[in-house]
mmCIF file of C-alpha atoms in Angstrom:
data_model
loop_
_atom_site.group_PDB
_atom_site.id
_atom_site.type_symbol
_atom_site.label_atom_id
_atom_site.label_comp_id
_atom_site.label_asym_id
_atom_site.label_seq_id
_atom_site.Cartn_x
_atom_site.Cartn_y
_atom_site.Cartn_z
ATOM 1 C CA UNK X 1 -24.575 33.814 109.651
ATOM 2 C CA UNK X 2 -21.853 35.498 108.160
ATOM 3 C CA UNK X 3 -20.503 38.515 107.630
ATOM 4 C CA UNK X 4 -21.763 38.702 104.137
ATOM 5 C CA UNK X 5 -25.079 37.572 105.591
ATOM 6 C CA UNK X 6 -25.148 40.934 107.792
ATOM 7 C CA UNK X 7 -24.228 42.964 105.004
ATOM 8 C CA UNK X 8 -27.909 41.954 103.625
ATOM 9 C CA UNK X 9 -29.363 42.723 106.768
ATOM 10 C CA UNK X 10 -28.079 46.273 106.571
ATOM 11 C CA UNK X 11 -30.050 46.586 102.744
ATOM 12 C CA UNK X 12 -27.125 45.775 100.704
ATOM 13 C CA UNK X 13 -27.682 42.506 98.504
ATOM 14 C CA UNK X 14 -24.809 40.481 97.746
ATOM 15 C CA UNK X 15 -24.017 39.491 94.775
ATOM 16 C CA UNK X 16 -21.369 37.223 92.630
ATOM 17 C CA UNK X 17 -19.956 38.832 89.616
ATOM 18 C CA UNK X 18 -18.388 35.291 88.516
ATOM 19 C CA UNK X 19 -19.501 32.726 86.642
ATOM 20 C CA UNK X 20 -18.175 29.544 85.652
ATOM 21 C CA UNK X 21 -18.944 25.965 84.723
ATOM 22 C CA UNK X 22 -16.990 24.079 86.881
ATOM 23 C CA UNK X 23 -18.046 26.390 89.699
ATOM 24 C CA UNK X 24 -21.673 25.903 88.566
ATOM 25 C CA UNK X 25 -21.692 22.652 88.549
ATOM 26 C CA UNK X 26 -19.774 21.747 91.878
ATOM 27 C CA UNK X 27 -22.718 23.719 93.682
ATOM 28 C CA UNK X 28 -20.480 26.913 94.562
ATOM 29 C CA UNK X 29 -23.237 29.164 93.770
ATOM 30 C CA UNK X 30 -25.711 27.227 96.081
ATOM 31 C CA UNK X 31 -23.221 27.236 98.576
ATOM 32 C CA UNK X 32 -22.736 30.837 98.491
ATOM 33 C CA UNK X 33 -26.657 31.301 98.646
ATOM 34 C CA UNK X 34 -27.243 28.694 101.561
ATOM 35 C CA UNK X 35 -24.360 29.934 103.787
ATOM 36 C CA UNK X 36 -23.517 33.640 102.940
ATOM 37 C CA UNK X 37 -27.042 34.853 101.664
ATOM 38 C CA UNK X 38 -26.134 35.447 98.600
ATOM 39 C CA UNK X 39 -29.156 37.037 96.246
ATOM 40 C CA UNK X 40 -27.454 37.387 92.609
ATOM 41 C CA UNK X 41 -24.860 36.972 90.011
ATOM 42 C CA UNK X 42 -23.361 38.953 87.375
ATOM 43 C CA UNK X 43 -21.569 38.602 84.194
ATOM 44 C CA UNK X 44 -19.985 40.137 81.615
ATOM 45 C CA UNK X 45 -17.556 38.824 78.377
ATOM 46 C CA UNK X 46 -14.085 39.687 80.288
ATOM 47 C CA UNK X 47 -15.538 36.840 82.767
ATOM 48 C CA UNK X 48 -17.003 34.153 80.013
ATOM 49 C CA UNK X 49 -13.650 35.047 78.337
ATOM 50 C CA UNK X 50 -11.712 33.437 81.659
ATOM 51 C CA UNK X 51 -13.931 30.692 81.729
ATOM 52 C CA UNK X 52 -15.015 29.621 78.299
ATOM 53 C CA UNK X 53 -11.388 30.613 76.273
ATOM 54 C CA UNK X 54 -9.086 28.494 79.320
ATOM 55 C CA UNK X 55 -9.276 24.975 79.748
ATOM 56 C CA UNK X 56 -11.763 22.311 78.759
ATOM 57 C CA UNK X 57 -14.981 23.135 80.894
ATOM 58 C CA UNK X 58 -16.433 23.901 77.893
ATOM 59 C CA UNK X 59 -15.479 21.461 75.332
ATOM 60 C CA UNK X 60 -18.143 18.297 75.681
ATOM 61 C CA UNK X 61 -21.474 21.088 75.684
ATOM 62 C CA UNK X 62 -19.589 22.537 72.467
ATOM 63 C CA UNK X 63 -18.850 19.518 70.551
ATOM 64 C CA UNK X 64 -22.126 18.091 71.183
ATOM 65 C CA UNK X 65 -23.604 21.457 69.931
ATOM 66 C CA UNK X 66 -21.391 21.495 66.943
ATOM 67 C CA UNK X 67 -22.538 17.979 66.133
ATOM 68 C CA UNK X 68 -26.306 19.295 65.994
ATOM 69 C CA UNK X 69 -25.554 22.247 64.368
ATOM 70 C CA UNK X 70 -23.032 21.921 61.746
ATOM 71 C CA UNK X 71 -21.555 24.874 60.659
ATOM 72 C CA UNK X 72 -22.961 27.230 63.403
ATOM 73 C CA UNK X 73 -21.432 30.769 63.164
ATOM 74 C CA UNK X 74 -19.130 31.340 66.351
ATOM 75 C CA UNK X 75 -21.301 33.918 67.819
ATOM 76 C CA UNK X 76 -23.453 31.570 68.249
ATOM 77 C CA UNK X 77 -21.829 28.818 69.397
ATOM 78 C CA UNK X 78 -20.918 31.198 72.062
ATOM 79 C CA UNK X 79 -24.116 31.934 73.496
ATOM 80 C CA UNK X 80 -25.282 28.299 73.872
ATOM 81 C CA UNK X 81 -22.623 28.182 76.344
ATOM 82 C CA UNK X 82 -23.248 31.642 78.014
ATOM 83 C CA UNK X 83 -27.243 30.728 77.672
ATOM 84 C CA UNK X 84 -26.378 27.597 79.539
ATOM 85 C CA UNK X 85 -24.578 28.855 82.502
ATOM 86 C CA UNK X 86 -27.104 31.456 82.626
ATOM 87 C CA UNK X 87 -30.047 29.469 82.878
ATOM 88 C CA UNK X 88 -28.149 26.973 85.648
ATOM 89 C CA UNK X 89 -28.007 30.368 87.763
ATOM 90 C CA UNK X 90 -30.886 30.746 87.392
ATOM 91 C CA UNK X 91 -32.067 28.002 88.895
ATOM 92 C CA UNK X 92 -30.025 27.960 91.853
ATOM 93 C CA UNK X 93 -31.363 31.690 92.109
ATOM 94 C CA UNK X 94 -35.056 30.705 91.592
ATOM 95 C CA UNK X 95 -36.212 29.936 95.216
ATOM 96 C CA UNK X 96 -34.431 33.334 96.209
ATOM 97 C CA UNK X 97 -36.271 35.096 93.533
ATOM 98 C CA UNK X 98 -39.695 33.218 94.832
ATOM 99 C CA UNK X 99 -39.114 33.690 98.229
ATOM 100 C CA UNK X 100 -38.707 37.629 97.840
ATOM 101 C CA UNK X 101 -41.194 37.962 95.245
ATOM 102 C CA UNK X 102 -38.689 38.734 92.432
ATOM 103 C CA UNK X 103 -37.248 41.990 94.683
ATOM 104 C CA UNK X 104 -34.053 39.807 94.168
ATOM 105 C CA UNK X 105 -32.778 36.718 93.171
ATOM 106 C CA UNK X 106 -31.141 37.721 89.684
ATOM 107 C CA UNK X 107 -28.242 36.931 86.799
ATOM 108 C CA UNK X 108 -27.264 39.082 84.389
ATOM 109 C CA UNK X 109 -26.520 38.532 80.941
ATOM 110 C CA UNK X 110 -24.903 40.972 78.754
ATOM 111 C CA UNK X 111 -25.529 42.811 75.327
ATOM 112 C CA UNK X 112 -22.870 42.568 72.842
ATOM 113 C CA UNK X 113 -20.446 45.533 73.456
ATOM 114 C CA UNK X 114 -19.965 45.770 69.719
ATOM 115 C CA UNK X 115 -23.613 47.176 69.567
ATOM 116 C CA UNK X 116 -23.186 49.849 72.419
ATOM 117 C CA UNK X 117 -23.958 52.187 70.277
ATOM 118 C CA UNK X 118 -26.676 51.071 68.557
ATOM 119 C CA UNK X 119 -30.030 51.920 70.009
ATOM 120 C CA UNK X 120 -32.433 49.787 67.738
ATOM 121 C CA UNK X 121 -29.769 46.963 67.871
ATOM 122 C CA UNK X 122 -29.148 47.001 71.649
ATOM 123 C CA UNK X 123 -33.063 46.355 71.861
ATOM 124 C CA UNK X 124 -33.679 43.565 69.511
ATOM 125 C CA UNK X 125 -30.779 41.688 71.198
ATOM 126 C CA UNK X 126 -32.093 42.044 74.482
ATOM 127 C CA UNK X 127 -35.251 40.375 73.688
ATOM 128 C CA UNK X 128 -33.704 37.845 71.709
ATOM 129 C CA UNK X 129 -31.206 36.654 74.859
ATOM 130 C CA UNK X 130 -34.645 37.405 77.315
ATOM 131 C CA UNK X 131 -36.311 34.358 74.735
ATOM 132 C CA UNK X 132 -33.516 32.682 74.406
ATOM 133 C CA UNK X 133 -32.953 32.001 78.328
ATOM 134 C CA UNK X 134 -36.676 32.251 79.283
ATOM 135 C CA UNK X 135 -36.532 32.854 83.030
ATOM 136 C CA UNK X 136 -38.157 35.411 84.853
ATOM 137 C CA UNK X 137 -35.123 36.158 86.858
ATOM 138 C CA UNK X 138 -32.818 36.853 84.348
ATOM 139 C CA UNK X 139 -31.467 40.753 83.745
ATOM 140 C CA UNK X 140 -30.001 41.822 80.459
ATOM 141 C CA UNK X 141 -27.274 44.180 80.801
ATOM 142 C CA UNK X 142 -27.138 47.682 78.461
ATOM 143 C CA UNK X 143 -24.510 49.757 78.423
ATOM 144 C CA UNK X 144 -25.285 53.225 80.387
ATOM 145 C CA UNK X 145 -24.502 54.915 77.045
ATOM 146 C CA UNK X 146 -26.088 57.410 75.394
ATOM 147 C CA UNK X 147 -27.390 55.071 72.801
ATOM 148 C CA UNK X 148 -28.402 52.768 75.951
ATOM 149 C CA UNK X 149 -30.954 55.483 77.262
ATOM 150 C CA UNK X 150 -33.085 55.472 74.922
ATOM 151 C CA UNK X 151 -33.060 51.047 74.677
ATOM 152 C CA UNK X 152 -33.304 50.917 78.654
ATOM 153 C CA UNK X 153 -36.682 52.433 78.591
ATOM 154 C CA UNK X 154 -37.531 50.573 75.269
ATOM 155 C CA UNK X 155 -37.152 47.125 77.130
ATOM 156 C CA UNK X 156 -38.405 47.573 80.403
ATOM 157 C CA UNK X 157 -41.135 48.467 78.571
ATOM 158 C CA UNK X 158 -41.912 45.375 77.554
ATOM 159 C CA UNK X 159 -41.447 43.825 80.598
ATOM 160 C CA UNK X 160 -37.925 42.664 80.428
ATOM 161 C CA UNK X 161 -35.238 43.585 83.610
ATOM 162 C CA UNK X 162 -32.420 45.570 82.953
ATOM 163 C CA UNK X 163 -29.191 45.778 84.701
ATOM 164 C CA UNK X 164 -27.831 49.252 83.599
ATOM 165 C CA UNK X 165 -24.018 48.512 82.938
ATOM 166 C CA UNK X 166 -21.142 51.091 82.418
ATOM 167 C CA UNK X 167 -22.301 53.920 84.665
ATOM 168 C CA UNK X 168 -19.739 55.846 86.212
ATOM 169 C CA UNK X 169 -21.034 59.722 86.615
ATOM 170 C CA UNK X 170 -23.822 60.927 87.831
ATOM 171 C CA UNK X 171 -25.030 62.719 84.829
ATOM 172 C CA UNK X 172 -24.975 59.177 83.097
ATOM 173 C CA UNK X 173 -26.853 57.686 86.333
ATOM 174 C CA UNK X 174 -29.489 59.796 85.931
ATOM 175 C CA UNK X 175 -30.204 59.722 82.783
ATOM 176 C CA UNK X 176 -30.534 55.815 82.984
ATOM 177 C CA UNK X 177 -32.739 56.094 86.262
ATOM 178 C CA UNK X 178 -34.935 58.449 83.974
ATOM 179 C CA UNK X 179 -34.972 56.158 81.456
ATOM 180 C CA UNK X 180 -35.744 53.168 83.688
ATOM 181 C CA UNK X 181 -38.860 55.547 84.726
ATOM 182 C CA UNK X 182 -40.243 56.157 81.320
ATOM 183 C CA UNK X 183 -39.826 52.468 80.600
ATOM 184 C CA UNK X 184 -42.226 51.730 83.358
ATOM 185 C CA UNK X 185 -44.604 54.699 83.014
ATOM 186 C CA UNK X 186 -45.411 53.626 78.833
ATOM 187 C CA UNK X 187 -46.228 49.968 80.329
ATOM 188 C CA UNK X 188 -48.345 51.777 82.571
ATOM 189 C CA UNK X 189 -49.885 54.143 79.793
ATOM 190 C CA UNK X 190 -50.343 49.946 78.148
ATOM 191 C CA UNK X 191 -52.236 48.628 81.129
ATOM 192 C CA UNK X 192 -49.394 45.708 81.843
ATOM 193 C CA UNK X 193 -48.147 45.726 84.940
ATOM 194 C CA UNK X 194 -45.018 46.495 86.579
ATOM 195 C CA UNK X 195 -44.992 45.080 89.970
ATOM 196 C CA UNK X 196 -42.597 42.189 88.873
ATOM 197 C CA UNK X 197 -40.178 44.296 86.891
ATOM 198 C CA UNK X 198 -36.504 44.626 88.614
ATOM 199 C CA UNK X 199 -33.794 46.955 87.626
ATOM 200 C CA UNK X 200 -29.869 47.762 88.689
ATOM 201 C CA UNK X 201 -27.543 50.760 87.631
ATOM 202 C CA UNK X 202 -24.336 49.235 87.684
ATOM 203 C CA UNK X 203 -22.206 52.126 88.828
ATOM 204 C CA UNK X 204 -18.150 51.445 88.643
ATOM 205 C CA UNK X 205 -16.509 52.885 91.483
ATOM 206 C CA UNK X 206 -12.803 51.057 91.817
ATOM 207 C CA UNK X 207 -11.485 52.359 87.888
ATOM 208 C CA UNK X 208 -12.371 56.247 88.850
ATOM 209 C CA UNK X 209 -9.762 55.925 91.801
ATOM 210 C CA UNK X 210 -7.627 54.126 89.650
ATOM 211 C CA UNK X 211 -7.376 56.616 87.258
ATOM 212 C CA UNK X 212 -7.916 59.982 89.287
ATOM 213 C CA UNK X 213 -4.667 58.230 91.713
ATOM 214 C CA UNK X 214 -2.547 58.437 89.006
ATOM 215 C CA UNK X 215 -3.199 61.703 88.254
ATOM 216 C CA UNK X 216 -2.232 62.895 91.824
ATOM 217 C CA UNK X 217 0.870 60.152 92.081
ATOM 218 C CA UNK X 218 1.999 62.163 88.823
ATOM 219 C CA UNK X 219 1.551 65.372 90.374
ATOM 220 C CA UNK X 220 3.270 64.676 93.359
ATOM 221 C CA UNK X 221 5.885 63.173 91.797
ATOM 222 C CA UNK X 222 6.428 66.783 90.159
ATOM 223 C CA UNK X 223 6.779 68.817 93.709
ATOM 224 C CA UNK X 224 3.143 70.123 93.100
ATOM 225 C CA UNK X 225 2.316 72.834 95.274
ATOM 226 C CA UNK X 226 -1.245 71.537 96.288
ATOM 227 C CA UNK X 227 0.694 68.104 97.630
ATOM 228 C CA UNK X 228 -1.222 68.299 100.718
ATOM 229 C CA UNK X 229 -4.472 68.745 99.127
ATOM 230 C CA UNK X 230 -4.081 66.020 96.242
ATOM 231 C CA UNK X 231 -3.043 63.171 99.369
ATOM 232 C CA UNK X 232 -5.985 64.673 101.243
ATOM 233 C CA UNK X 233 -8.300 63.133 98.466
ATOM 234 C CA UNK X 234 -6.055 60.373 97.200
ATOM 235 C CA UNK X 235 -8.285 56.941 97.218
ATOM 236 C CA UNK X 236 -11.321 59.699 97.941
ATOM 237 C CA UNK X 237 -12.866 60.435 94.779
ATOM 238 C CA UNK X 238 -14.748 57.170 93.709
ATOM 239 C CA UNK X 239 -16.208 56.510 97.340
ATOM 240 C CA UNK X 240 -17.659 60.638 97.380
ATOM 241 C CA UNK X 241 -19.044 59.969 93.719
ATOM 242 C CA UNK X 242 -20.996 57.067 94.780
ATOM 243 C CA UNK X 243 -22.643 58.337 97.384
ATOM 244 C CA UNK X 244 -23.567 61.884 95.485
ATOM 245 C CA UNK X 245 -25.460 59.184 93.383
ATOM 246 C CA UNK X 246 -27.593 58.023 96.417
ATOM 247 C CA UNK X 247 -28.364 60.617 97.638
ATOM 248 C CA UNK X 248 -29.926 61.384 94.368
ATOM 249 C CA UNK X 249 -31.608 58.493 94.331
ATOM 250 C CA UNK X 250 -33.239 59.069 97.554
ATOM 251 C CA UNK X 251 -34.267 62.279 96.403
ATOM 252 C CA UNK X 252 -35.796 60.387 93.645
ATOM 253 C CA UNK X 253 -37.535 58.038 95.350
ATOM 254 C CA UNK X 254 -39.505 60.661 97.347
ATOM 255 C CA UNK X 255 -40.331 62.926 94.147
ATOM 256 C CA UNK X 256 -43.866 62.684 92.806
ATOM 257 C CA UNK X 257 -43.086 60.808 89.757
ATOM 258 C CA UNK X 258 -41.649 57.737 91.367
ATOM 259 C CA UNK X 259 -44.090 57.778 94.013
ATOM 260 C CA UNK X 260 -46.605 57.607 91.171
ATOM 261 C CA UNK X 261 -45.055 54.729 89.802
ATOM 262 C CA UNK X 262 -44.261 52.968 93.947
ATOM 263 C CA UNK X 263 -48.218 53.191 94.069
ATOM 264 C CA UNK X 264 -48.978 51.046 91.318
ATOM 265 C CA UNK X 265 -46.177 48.454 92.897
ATOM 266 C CA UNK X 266 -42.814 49.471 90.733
ATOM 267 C CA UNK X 267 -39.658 48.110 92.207
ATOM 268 C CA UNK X 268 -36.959 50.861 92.462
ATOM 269 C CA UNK X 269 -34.148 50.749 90.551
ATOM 270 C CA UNK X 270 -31.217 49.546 92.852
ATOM 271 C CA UNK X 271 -27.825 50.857 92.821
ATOM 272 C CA UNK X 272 -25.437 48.352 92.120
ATOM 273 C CA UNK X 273 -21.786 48.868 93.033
ATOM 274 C CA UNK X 274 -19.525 47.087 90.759
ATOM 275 C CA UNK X 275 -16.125 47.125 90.003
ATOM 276 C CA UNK X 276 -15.361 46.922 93.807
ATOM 277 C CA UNK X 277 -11.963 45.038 93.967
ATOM 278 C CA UNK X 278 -9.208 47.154 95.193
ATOM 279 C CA UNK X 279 -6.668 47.564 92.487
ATOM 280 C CA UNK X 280 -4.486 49.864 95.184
ATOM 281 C CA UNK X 281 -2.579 47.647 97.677
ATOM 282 C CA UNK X 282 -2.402 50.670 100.022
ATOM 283 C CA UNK X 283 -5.969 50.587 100.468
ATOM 284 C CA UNK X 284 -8.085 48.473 101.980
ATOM 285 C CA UNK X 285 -9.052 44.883 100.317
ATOM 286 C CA UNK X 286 -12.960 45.527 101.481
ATOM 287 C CA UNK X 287 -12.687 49.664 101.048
ATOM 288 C CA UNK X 288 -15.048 49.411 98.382
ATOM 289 C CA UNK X 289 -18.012 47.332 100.238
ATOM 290 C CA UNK X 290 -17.474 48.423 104.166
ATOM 291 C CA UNK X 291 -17.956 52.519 102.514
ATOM 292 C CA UNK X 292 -21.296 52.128 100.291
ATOM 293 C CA UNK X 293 -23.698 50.098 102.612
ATOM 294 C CA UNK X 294 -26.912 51.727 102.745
ATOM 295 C CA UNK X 295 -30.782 50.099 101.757
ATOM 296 C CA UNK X 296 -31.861 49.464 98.378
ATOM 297 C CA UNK X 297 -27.990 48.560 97.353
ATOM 298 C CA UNK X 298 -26.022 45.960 95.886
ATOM 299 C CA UNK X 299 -22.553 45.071 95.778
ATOM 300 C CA UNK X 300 -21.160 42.704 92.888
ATOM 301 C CA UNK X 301 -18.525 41.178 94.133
ATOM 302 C CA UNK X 302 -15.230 39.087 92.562
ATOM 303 C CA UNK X 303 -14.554 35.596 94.663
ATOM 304 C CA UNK X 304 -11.517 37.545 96.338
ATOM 305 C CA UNK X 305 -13.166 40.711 97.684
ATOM 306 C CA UNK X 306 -15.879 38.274 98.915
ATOM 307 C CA UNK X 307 -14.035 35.880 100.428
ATOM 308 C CA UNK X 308 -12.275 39.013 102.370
ATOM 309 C CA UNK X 309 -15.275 40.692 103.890
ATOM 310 C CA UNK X 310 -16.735 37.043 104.691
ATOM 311 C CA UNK X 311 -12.896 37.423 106.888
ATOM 312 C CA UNK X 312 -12.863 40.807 107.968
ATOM 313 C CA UNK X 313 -15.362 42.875 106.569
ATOM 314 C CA UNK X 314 -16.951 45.934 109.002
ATOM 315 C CA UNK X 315 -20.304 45.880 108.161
ATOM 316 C CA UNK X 316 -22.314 49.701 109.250
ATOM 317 C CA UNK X 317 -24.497 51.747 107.144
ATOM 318 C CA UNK X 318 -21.874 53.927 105.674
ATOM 319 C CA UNK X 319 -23.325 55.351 102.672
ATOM 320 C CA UNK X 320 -25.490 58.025 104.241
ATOM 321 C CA UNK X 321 -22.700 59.236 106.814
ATOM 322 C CA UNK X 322 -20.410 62.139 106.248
ATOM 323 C CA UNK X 323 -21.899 63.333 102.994
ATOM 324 C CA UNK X 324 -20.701 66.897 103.412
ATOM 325 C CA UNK X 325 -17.691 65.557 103.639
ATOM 326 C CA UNK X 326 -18.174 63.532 100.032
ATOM 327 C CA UNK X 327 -19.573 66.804 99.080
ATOM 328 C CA UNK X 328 -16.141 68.832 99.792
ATOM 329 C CA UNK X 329 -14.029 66.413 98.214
ATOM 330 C CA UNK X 330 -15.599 66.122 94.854
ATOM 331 C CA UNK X 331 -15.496 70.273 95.215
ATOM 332 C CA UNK X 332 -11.891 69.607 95.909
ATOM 333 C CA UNK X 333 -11.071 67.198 93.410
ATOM 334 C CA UNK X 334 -12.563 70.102 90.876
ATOM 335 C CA UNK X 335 -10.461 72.887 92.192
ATOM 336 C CA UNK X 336 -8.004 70.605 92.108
ATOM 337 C CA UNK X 337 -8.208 70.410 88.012
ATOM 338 C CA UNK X 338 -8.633 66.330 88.627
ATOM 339 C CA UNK X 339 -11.580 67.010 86.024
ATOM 340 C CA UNK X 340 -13.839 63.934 86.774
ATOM 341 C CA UNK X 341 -16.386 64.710 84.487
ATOM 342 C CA UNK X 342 -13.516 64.409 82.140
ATOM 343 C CA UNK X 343 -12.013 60.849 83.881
ATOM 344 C CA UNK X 344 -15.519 59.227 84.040
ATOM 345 C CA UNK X 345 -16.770 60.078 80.060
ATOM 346 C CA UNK X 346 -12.893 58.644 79.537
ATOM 347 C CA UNK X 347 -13.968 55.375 81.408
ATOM 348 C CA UNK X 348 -16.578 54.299 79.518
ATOM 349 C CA UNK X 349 -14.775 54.658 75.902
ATOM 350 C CA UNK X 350 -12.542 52.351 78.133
ATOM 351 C CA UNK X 351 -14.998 50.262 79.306
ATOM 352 C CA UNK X 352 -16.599 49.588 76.110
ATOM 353 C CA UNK X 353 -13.425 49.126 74.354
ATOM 354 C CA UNK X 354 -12.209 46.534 77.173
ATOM 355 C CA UNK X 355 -15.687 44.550 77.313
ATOM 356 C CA UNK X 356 -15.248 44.751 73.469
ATOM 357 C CA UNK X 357 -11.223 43.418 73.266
ATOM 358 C CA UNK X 358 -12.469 40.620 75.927
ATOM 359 C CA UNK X 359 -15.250 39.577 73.497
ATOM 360 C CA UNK X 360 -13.022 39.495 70.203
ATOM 361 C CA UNK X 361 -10.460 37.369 72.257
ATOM 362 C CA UNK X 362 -13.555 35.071 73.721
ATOM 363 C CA UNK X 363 -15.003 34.509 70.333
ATOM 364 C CA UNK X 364 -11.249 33.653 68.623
ATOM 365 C CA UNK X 365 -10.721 31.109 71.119
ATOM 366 C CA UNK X 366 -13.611 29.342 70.626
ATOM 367 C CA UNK X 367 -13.767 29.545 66.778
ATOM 368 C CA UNK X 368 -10.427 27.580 67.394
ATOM 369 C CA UNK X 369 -12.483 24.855 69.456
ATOM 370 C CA UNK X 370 -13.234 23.664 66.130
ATOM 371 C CA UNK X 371 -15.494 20.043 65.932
ATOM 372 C CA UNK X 372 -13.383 17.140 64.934
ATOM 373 C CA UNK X 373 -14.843 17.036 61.607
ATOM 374 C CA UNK X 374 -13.971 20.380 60.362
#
């Protein structure tokens, strides 16, 4: 058993965000589910980018693709490849999702980020990848935006799992976990059920320190007089933010309307920590997964942040201790004039913008994989 195995034990899944052919295929997902307990995998375009835009992993699936459909538009030819990886890891996933009775056991596959603001668009391609892959332990990813309220509860509606992407206040969290509600309350109102139905909120935590750091570095830098105060929440902010956002969700998950929903067997929507690799090298390289272990959790990891807990990871529930504390910090950071209502509406214009520059670089690359013939 290792350390990631432990982390599990304490109620917070482990998951890959990382996919890749060549990994895929050499069994280093099964590998990671047989020896660290690994439960699920996410993706986004910034990853397929890395893989599918570098090197040739890619090239024999695409040319024999291109030779069956000639003259396939680029978008496509793109998501026969992502559709392929996704269904692999899905496979490798399957027994996990059997064995917990599809609490777990999950990939993700994302929306395009060009539609993140399109409501009625966001929904229609969500049940056109959910067809397209056809497993039951697939999750589509929306973007937390406003626009992706509204298409959250549209598609778990129809019985398709979400993975809320993009979330980084809490505002935004609960409006998705609201949304995530309503979803499941109309299939209710429809007489499906909703026992099988599985849901994350992917809530960034890494980019918020990134940002509110520099803020303070820049301060300091200028002799401000609250120096002592800005250091005393330097690295601070993103950890307290996370776990105001539990906390909420256990108040949630006691409130009438989700016990409603628990009665009729509705999984609760997880909280997913993503965006957990240290960018600062003063902190930490496991800061982000040894502070926000608690039940009903998840951690996405990159192969690096994993491969240091597996090492050295300190593995305690974490997320329900010193909340005050949280509490006083985020009250400092706003006396403070660190404005991280501001910083976290900031990220996801950023986010979207990042996802959407990784996608227009993924799809040039492979529109240059051209097939011989052309």
């Amino acid at each position: 058993m290792s350390k990631l195995s432990d982390l599990s034990a304490a109620g917070t899944a482990v998951w890959l965000d990382f996919v890749d052919r060549k990994f895929l295929e050499a069994g280093g997902l099964k590998k990671l589910v047989e020896e660290d307990g690994l439960t699920g995998v996410t993706s986004n375009p910034s990853i397929f980018e890395k893989a599918m835009g570098h090197g040739d992993a890619y090239d024999d699936t695409l040319a024999a693709f291109d030779k069956e459909n000639p003259g396939a538009a680029t978008i496509d030819r793109y998501e026969h490849l992502a559709i392929e990886d996704i269904k692999a890891a899905a496979e490798t996933l399957a027994p996990v999702y059997e064995r917990l009775d599809a609490k777990d056991g999950y990939v993700s596959l994302e929306v395009s980020p060009y539609i993140a603001d399109d409501t009625d668009a966001t929904i229609a391609e969500a049940q056109k990848l959910w067809a397209a892959v056809d497993r039951p332990n697939l999750m589509i990813k929306i973007p937390g935006t406003l626009a992706g309220a509204p298409a959250i509860s549209a598609t778990i509606a129809t019985g398709i799992n979400v993975n809320v992407t993009l979330l980084f206040s809490l505002d935004a969290y609960i409006r998705v976990a609201e949304a995530h509600a309503a979803g499941l309350e109309e299939r209710v109102r429809q007489g499906q059920p909703i026992d099988r139905i599985a849901s994350v909120a992917s809530f960034f935590v890494s980019r918020i320190d990134t940002t509110i750091d520099k803020q303070i570095d820049a301060r300091l830098k200028d002799g401000d007089a609250e120096a002592e105060a800005l250091k005393a929440v330097r690295g601070k902010v993103a950890i307290a933010n996370a776990k105001q956002a539990y906390a909420w969700y256990q108040d949630f998950i006691a409130s009438d309307r989700w016990q409603a929903l628990a009665a009729k067997g509705a999984q609760p929507q997880r909280l997913l920590w993503a965006s957990t690799g240290v960018k600062d090298p003063a902190y930490p390289d496991t800061l982000y997964i040894d502070t926000l272990i608690g039940p009903d959790t998840v951690n996405t990891m990159p192969p690096k942040t994993m491969d240091a807990f597996r090492d050295h990871g300190t593995v305690a529930t974490t997320l329900t201790a010193d909340v005050d504390a949280a509490r006083h910090v985020l009250a400092e950071a706003d006396r403070l004039g660190l404005d991280l209502p501001g910083v976290t509406d900031s990220l996801v214009l950023e986010g979207v913008a990042s996802f959407t520059s990784a996608f227009d670089d993924l799809l040039g690359a492979i529109a240059k994989k051209q097939p011989a013939a052309a």
